[in-house]
Coordinates of C-alpha atoms in Angstrom, one line a residue:
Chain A
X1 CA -13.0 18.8 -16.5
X2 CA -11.7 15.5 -17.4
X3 CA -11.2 12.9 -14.7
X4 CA -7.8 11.3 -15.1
X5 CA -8.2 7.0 -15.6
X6 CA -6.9 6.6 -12.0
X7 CA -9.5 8.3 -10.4
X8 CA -12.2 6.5 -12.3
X9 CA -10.2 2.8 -11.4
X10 CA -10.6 4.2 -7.9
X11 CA -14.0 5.1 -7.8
X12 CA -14.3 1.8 -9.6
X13 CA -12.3 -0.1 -6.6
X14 CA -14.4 1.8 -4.0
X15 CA -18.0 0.4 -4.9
X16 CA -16.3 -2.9 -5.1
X17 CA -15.2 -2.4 -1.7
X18 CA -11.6 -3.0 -2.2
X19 CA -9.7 -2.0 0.4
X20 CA -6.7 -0.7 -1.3
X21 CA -8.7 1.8 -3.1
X22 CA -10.7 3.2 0.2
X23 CA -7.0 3.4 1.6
X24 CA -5.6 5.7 -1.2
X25 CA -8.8 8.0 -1.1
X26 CA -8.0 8.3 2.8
X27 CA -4.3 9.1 2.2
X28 CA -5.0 11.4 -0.4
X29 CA -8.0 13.8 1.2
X30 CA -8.5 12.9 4.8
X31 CA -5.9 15.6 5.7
X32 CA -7.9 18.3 3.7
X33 CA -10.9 17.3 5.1
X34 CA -9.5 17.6 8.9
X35 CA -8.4 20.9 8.1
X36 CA -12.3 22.1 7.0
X37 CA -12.8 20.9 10.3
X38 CA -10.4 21.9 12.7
X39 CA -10.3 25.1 11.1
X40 CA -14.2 25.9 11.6
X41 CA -15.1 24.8 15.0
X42 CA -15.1 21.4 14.3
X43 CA -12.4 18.8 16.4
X44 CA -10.4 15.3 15.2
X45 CA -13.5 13.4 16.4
X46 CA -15.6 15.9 14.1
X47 CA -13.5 15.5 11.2
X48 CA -12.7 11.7 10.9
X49 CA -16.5 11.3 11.3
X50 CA -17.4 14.2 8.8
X51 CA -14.5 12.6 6.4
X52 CA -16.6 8.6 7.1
X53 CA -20.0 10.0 6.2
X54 CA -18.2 11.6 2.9
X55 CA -17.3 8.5 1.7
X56 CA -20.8 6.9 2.5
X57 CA -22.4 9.3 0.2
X58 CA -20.2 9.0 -1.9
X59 CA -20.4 5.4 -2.4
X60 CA -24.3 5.9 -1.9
X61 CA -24.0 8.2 -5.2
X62 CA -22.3 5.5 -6.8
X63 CA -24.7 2.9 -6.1
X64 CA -27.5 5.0 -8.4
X65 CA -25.0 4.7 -11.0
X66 CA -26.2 7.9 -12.5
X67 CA -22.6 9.2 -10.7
X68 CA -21.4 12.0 -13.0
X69 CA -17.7 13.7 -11.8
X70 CA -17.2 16.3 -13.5
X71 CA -14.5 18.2 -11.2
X72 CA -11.3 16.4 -9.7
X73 CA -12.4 13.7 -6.9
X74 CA -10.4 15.8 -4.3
X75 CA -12.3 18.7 -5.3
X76 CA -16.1 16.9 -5.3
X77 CA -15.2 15.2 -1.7
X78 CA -13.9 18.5 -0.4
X79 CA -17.7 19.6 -1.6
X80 CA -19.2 16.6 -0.3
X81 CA -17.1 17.2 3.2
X82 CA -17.8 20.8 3.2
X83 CA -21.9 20.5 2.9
X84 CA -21.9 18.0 5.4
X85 CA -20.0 19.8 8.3
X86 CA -21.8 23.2 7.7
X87 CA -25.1 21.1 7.9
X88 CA -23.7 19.9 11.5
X89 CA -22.8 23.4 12.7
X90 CA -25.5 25.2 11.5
X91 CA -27.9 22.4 13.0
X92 CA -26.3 23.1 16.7
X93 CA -26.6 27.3 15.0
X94 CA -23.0 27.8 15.6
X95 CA -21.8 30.5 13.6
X96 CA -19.6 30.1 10.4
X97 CA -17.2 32.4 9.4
X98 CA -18.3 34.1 6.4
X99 CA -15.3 33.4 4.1
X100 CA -16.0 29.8 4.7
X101 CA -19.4 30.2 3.5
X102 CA -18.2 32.9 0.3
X103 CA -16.5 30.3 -0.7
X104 CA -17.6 29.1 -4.3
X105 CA -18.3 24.9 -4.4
X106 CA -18.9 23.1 -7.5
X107 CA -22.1 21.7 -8.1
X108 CA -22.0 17.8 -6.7
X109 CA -25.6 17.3 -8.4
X110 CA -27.5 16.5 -5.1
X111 CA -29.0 18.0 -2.4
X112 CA -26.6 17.1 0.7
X113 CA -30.0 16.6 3.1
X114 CA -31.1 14.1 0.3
X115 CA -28.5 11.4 1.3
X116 CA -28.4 12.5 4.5
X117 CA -32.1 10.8 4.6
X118 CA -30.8 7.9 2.8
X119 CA -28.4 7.2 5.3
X120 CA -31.1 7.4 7.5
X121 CA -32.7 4.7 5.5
X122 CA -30.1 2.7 5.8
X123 CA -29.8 2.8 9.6
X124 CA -33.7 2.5 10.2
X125 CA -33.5 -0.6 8.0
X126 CA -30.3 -2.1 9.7
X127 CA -32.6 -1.5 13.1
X128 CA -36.0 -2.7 11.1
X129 CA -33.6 -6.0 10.6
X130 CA -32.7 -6.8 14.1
X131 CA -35.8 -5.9 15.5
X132 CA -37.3 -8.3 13.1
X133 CA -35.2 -11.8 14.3
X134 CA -34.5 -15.2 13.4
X135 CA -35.3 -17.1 11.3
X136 CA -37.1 -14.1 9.6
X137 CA -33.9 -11.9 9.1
X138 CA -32.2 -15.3 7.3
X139 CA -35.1 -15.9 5.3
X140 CA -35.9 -12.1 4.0
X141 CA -32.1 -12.3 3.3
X142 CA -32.1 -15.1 1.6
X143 CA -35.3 -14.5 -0.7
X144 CA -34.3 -10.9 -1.1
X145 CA -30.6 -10.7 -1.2
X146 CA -29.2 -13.8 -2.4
X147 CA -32.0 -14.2 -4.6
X148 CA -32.4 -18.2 -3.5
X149 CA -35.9 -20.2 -5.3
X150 CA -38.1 -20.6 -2.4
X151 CA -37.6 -24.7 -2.7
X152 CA -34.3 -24.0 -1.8
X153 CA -35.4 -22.0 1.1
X154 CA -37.9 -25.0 2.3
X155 CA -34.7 -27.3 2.5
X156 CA -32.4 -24.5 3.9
X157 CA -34.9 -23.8 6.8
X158 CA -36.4 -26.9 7.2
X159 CA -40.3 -26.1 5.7
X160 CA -41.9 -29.3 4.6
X161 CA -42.8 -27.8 1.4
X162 CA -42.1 -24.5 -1.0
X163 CA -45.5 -23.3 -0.3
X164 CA -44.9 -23.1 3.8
X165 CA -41.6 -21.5 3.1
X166 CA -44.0 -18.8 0.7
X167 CA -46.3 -18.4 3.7
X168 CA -43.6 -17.7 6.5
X169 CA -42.0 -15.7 4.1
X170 CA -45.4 -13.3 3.5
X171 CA -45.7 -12.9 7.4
X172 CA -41.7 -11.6 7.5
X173 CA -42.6 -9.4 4.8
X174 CA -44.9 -8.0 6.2
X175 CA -43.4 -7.6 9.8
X176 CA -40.6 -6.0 8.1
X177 CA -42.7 -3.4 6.3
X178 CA -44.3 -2.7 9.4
X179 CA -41.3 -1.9 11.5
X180 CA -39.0 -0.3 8.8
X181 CA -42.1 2.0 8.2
X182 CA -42.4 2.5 12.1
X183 CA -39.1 3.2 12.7
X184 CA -38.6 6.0 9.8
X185 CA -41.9 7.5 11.0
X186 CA -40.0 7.6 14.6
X187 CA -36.4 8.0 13.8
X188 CA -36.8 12.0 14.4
X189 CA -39.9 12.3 17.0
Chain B
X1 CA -51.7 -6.5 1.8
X2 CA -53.6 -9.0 3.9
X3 CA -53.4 -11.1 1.0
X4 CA -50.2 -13.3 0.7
X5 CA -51.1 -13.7 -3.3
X6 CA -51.6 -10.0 -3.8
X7 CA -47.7 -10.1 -2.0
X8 CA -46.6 -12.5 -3.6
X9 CA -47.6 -11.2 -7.1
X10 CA -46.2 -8.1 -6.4
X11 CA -42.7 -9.9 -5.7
X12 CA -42.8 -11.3 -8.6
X13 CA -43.9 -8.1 -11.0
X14 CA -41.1 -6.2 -9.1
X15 CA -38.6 -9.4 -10.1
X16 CA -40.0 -9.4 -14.0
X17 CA -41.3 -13.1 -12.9
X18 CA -44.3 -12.4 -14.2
X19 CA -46.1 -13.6 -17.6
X20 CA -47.1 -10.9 -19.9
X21 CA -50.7 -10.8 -19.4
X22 CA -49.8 -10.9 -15.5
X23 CA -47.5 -7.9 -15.3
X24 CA -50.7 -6.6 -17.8
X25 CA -53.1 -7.0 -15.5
X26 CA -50.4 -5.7 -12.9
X27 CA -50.2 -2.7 -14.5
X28 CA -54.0 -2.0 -15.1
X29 CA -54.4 -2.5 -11.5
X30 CA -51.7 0.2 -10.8
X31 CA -53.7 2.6 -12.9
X32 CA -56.8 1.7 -11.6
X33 CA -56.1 1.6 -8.0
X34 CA -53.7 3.9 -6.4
X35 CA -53.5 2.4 -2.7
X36 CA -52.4 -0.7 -4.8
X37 CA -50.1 1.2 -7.0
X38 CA -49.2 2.6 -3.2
X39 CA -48.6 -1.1 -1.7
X40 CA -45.9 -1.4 -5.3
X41 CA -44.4 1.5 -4.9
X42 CA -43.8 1.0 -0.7
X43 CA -42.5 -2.7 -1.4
X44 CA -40.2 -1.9 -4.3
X45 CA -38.7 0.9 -2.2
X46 CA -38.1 -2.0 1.1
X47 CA -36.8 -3.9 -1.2
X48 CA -34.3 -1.4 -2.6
X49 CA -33.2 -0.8 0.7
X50 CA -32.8 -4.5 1.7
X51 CA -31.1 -5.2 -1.3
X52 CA -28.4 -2.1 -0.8
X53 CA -28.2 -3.3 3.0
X54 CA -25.9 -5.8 2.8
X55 CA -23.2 -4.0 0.3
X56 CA -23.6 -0.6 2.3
X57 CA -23.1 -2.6 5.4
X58 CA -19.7 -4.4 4.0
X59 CA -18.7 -0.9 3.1
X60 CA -18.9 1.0 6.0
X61 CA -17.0 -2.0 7.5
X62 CA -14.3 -1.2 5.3
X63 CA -14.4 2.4 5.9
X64 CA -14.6 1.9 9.6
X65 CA -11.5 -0.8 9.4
X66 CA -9.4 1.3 7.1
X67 CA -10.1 4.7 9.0
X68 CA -9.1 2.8 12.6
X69 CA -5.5 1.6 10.4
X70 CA -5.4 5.3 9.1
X71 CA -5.5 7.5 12.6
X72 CA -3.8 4.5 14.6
X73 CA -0.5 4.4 11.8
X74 CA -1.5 8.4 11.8
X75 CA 1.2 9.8 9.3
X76 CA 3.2 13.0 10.4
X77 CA 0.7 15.7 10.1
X78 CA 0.3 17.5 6.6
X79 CA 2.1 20.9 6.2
X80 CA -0.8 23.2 6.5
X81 CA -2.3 21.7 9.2
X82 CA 1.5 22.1 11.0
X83 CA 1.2 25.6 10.2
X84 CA -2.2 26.1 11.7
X85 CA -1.5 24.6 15.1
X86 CA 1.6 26.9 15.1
X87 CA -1.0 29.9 14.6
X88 CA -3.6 28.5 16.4
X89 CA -2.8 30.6 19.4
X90 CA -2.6 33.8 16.8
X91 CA -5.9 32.8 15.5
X92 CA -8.1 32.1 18.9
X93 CA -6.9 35.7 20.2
X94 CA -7.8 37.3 17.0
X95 CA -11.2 35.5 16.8
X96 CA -12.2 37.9 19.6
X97 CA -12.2 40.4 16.9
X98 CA -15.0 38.7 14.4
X99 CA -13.9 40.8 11.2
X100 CA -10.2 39.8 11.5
X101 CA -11.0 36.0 12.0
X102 CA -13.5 36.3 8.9
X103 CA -10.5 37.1 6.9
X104 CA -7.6 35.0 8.5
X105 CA -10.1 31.7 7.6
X106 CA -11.0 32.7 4.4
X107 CA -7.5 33.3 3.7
X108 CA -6.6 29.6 5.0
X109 CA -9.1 28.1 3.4
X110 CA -8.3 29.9 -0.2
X111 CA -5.1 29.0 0.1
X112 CA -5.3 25.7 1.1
X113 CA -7.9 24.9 -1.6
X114 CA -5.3 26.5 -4.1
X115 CA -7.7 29.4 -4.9
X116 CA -5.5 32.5 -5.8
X117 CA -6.0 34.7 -2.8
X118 CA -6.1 38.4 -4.0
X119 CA -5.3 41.8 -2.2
X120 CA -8.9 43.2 -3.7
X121 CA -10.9 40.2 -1.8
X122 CA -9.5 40.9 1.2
X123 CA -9.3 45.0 1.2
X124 CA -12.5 44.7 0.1
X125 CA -13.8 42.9 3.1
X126 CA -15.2 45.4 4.9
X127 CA -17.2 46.7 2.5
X128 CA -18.7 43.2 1.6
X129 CA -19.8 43.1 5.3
X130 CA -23.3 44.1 4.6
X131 CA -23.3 41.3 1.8
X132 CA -21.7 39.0 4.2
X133 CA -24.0 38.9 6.9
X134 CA -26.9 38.6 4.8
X135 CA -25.2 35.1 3.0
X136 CA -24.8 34.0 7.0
X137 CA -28.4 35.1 7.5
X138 CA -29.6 33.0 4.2
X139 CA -27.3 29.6 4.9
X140 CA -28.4 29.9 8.3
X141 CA -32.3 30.1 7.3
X142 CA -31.4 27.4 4.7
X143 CA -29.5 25.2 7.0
X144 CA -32.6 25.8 10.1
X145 CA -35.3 24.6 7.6
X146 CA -33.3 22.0 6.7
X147 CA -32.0 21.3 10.1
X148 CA -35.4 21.4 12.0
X149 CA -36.6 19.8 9.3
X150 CA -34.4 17.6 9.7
X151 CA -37.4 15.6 12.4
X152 CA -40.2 17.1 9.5
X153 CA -37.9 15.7 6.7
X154 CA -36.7 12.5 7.8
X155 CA -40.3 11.8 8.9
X156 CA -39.7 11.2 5.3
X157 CA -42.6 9.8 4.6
X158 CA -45.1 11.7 6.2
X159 CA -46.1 15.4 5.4
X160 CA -48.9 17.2 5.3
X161 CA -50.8 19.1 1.8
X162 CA -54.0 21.0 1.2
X163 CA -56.3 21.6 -1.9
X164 CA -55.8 25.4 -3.3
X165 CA -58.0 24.2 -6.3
X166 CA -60.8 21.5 -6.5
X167 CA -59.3 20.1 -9.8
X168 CA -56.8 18.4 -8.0
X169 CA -54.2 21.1 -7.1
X170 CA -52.6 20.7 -3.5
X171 CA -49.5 22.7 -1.5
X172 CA -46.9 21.0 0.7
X173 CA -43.8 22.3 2.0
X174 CA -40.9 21.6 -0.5
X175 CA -38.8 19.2 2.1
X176 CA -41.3 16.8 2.1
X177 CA -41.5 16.0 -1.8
X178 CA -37.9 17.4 -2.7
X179 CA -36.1 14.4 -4.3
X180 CA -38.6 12.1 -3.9
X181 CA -39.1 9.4 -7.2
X182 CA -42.9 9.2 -6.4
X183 CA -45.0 11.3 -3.7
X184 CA -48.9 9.9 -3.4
X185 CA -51.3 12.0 -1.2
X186 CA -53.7 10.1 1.1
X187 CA -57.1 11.6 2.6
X188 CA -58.4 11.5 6.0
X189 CA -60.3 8.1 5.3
X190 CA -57.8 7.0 3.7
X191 CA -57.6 7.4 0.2
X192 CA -54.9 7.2 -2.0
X193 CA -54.0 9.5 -4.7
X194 CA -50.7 9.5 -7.0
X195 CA -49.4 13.1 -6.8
X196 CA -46.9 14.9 -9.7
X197 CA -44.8 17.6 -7.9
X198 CA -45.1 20.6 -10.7
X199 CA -43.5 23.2 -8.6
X200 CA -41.3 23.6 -6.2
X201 CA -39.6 26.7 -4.0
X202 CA -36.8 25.7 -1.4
X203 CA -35.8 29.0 0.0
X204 CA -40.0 29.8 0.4
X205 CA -40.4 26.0 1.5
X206 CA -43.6 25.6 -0.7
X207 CA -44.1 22.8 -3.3
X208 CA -47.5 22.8 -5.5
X209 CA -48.6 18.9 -6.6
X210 CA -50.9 17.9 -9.1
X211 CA -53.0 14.7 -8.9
X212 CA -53.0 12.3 -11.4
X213 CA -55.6 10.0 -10.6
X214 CA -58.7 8.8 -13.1
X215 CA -60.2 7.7 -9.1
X216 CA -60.0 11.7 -7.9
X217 CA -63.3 13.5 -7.8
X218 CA -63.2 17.1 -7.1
X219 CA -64.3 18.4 -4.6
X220 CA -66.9 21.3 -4.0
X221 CA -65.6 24.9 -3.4
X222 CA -62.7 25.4 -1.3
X223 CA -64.1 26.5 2.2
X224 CA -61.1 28.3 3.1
X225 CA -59.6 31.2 1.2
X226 CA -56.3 32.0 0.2
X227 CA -55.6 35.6 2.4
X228 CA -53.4 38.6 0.5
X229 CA -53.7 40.5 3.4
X230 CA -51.3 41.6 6.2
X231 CA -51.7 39.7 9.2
X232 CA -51.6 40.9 13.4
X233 CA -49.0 39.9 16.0
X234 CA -50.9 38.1 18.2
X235 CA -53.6 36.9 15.4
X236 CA -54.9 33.3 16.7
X237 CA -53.9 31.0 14.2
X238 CA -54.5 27.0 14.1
X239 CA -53.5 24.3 11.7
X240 CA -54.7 20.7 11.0
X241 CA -52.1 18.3 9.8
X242 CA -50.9 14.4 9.9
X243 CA -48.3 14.0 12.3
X244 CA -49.3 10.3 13.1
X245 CA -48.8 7.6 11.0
X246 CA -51.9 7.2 10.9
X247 CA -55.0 9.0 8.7
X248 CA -55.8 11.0 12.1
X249 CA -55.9 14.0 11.2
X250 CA -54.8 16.7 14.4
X251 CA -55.6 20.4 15.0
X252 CA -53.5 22.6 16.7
X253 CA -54.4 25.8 17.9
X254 CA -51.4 28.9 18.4
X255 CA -51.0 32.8 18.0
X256 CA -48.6 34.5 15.3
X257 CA -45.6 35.7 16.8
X258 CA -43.2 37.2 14.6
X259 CA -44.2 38.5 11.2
X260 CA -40.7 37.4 9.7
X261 CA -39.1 34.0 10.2
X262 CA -35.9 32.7 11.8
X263 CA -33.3 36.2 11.6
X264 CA -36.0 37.9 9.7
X265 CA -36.6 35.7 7.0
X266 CA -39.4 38.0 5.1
X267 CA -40.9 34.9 3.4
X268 CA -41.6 33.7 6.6
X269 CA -43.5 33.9 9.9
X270 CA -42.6 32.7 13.3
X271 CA -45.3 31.1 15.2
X272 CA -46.1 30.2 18.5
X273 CA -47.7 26.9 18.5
X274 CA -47.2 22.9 18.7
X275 CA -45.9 20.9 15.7
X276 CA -44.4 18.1 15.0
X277 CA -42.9 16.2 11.8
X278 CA -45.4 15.5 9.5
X279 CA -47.3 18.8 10.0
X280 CA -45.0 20.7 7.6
X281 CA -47.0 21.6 4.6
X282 CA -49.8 22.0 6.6
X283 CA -52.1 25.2 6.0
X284 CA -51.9 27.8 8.9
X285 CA -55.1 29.5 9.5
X286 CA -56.6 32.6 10.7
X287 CA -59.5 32.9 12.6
X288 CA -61.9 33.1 9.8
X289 CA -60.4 30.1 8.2
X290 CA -58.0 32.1 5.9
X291 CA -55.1 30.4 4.8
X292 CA -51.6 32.9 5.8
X293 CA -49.0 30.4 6.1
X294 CA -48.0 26.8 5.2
X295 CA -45.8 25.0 8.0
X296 CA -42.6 24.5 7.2
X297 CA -40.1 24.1 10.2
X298 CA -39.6 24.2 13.7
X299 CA -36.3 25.3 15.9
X300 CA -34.3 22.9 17.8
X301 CA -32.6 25.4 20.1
X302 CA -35.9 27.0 21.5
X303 CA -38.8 25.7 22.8
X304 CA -42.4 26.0 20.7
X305 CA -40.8 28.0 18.0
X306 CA -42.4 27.1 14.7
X307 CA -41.8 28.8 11.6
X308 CA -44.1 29.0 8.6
X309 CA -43.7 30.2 4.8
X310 CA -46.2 33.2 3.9
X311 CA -49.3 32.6 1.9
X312 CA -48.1 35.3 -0.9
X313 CA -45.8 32.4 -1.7
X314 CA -48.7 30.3 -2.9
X315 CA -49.6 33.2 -5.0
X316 CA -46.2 33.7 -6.0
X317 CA -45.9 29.8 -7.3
X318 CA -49.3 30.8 -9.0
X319 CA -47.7 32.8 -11.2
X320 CA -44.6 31.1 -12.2
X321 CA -46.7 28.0 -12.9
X322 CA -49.0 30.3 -15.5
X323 CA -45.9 31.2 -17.4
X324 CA -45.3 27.5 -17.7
X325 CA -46.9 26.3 -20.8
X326 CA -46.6 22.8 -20.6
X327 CA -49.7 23.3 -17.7
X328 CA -53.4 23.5 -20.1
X329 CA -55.2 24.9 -17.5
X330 CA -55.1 27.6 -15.3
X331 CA -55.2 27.1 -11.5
X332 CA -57.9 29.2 -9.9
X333 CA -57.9 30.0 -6.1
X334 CA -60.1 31.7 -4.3
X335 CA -59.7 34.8 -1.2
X336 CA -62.5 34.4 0.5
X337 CA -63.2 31.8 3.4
X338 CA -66.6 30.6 3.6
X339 CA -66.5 29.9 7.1
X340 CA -66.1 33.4 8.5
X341 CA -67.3 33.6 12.0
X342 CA -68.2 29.9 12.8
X343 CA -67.4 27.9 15.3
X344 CA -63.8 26.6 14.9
X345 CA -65.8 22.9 15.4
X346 CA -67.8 23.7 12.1
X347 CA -64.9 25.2 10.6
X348 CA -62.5 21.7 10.9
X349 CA -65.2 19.8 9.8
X350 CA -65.5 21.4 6.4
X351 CA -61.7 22.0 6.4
X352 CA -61.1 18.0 6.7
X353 CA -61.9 16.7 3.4
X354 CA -59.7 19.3 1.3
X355 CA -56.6 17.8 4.0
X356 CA -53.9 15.4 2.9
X357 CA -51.5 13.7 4.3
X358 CA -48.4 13.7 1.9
X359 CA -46.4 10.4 1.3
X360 CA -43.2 10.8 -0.3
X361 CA -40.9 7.4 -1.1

């Protein structure tokens, strides 16, 4: 099914993280989504955060770039939406109304408990990251994710040279690895 | 990883710093050495995740933000939702009467999601009722193993596998190597293999690796077998598995207590015994030292309640893999333990080496 231009600017807008675009995806499908919800056991609380964790996955999908639509947006997040709340019912085994479940979905092209791990990921390594502390969040930041030379780290933090900078780096590293490791092992014990 | 060069190198391959006869000798070491090839593959995968932390986190702001605007400034309630509060009364009497709720919710939904709601679907209802409750019974199963997997699963990186044939061919449960971009199987003293996943069954929860890894040496004749026979409710089981971060491998010890799995899922067995993420894939064990199930999930509502898939699954993969061609050899398993009637002491010890724990990034 072909994707009209607008939705593709939006999707566009949305791993940008422009406002206006995450604004006109909430106008357009939150209300579909809340009915899902309300209408299966679910309440508002359940529905705006089924309807949040949509939208991470899909800008998670997005993010791998190998994002293929190939059913209206409305229609993939009502799939999206739909996989996610069922998971959260039949985790507390609540039972769902059979025409709920009859219901046909189009293939999204992922397996829903997938990203649901990913955003686990993501949370272990937000908690991996404080855990970890100054100065070695800054500097894993700054080697990592602003991609700055390690001389300019020495001047940014103060290390004599680019080699000391090197060596306080390595020991971040691996104090990272360690707890981000730790805490996925732990996240579900 | 003790090294700060050997880190430091790796930074810089996974950057494309790196000279050609560098990332050359890089790359011949990842061959060569697969608890290196391990340390790459860990690293690269912090790194993706450190690198996606700071746009995910910007996001979710914006989500959050824009969703707070969106339920403060909450625009009059759409339509169909109206309607539905209107009926809600009509709809919580009726859902005393499970049939007639069935069909008032599919009707809402179908209509809502613009699906053309026919008379046939609905008159037809009752009929479809036998159908119906076994689609509940199969999402339910589907969403339990993936729901009390949910602890197995997320324990992401930890599962457990064991050998089915010397030549390097090893079982897991599918949820710990489903999705994964590379899965590496490590040995109780700690020895690292690189693992392809060649088959996998979701609804049975069984996956069949491969390893690919020059380093491997097979091993001797499997000391377990592979049982075909029914087994006894009550029948002592045990299992070994990895449910530490660490190489320690642990044995658990439990009895058989359904002969079907969660609402009589015949490709499983319920079982009465402790587990905990990171033993799924594990072999279950009879007394002899016959394999009869491979762990795949626990659940959450009830206490000690463990599920397991059923060892004719193995033989089931067995012979979907043979049909594959792309495979040149045949995978050979064998029914017979070799530990029949010794101690349980003996019996781990010989079961240890043919172990795994199973690493999936």
């Amino acid at each position: 099914m072909a994707n009209t231009s607008g939705e593709i600017l939006l999707l566009e807008g949305l791993l940008k993280n422009e406002r206006t675009a995450i604004e006109t995806i909430y106008k357009d499908n939150y209300r579909m989504v809340q009915q899902l919800v309300l209408s299966n056991n679910g309440s508002e609380d359940d529905a705006k955060d089924v309807f949040q964790e949509t939208l991470m996955v899909l800008y998670e999908r997005l993010l791998k770039r190998d994002f293929e639509l190939n059913c209206l947006l409305k229609t993939y997040l009502y799939a999206v939406a739909k996989r996610i709340w069922l998971k959260k019912l039949q985790r507390n085994v609540i039972k769902v109304d059979a025409g709920v479940l009859e219901e046909e979905l189009p293939d999204i092209g992922f397996d829903i408990q997938f990203e649901q791990q990913q955003q686990q990921h993501h949370l272990n390594m937000r908690k991996a990251m404080l855990e970890l502390g100054e100065p070695c969040k800054s500097l894993i930041e700054a080697f990592y994710i602003q991609k700055k030379s390690m001389q300019d780290i020495a001047d940014l933090f103060g290390y004599t040279n680019a080699d000391n900078a090197k060596n306080q780096k390595y020991k971040c590293l691996t104090r990272l690895k360690k707890l981000f490791f730790k805490v996925n092992q732990n996240s579900e014990l | 990883m003790r090294d700060p060069h050997l880190l430091q190198l790796i930074d810089g391959y996974l950057r494309n710093e790196l000279t050609a006869e560098e990332k050359a000798a890089v790359d011949k070491m990842r061959q060569e050495d697969s608890s290196f090839d391990h340390m790459v593959v860990e690293q690269k995968f912090l790194i993706k995740q450190l690198e996606a932390q700071e746009a995910r986190n910007a996001f979710e702001q914006t989500v959050h933000s824009v969703a707070d605007q969106f339920h403060t400034t909450a625009e009059p309630t759409g339509k169909l939702l109206q309607l539905w509060k209107k009926h809600k009364k009509v709809i919580s009497i009726a859902a005393s009467i499970a049939g007639i709720t069935a069909l008032l919710i599919s009707a809402a939904v179908n209509s809502f999601t613009q699906k053309p709601t026919s008379e046939i679907r609905q008159l037809s209802q009752a009929l479809r009722e036998v159908k119906r409750t076994q689609q509940i019974t199969d999402r339910e199963i589907q969403g339990l193993k993936q729901a009390n997997s949910q602890p197995v699963a997320h324990a992401k990186l930890g599962g457990t596998g064991f050998l089915i044939d010397p030549k390097g061919y090893v079982v897991t449960s599918a949820h710990t190597v489903v999705n994964a971009d590379s899965v590496y199987i490590q040995n109780s003293k700690g020895e690292y293999y690189k693992v392809n996943t060649i088959y996998v069954n979701s609804p049975a929860d069984i996956a069949v690796l491969k390893i690919v890894d020059n380093k491997y040496v097979p091993l001797k004749t499997l000391p377990y077998g592979l049982h075909k026979n029914t087994v006894e409710l009550g029948e002592e089981i045990f299992t070994l598995g990895y449910p530490r971060p660490t190489a320690d491998i642990v044995y658990n010890r439990g009895y058989l207590s359904a002969k079907t799995g969660y609402q009589g899922d015949s490709l499983a067995y319920q079982l009465a015994i402790s587990a905990n993420p990171g033993n799924s894939g594990g072999p279950i064990f009879n007394k002899d030292g016959d394999v009869i199930g491979i762990m795949s999930g626990k659940q959450v509502t009830a206490e000690g309640v463990v599920f397991s898939s059923r060892a004719s699954n193995i033989h089931q993969a067995l012979q979907e893999i043979k049909k594959d061609t792309s495979l040149h050899e045949s995978i050979k398993i064998h029914l017979h333990s070799q530990v029949k009637g010794v101690e349980r002491v003996q019996q781990i010890k010989k079961f240890e080496p043919y172990m795994f724990m199973v690493k999936s990034y």
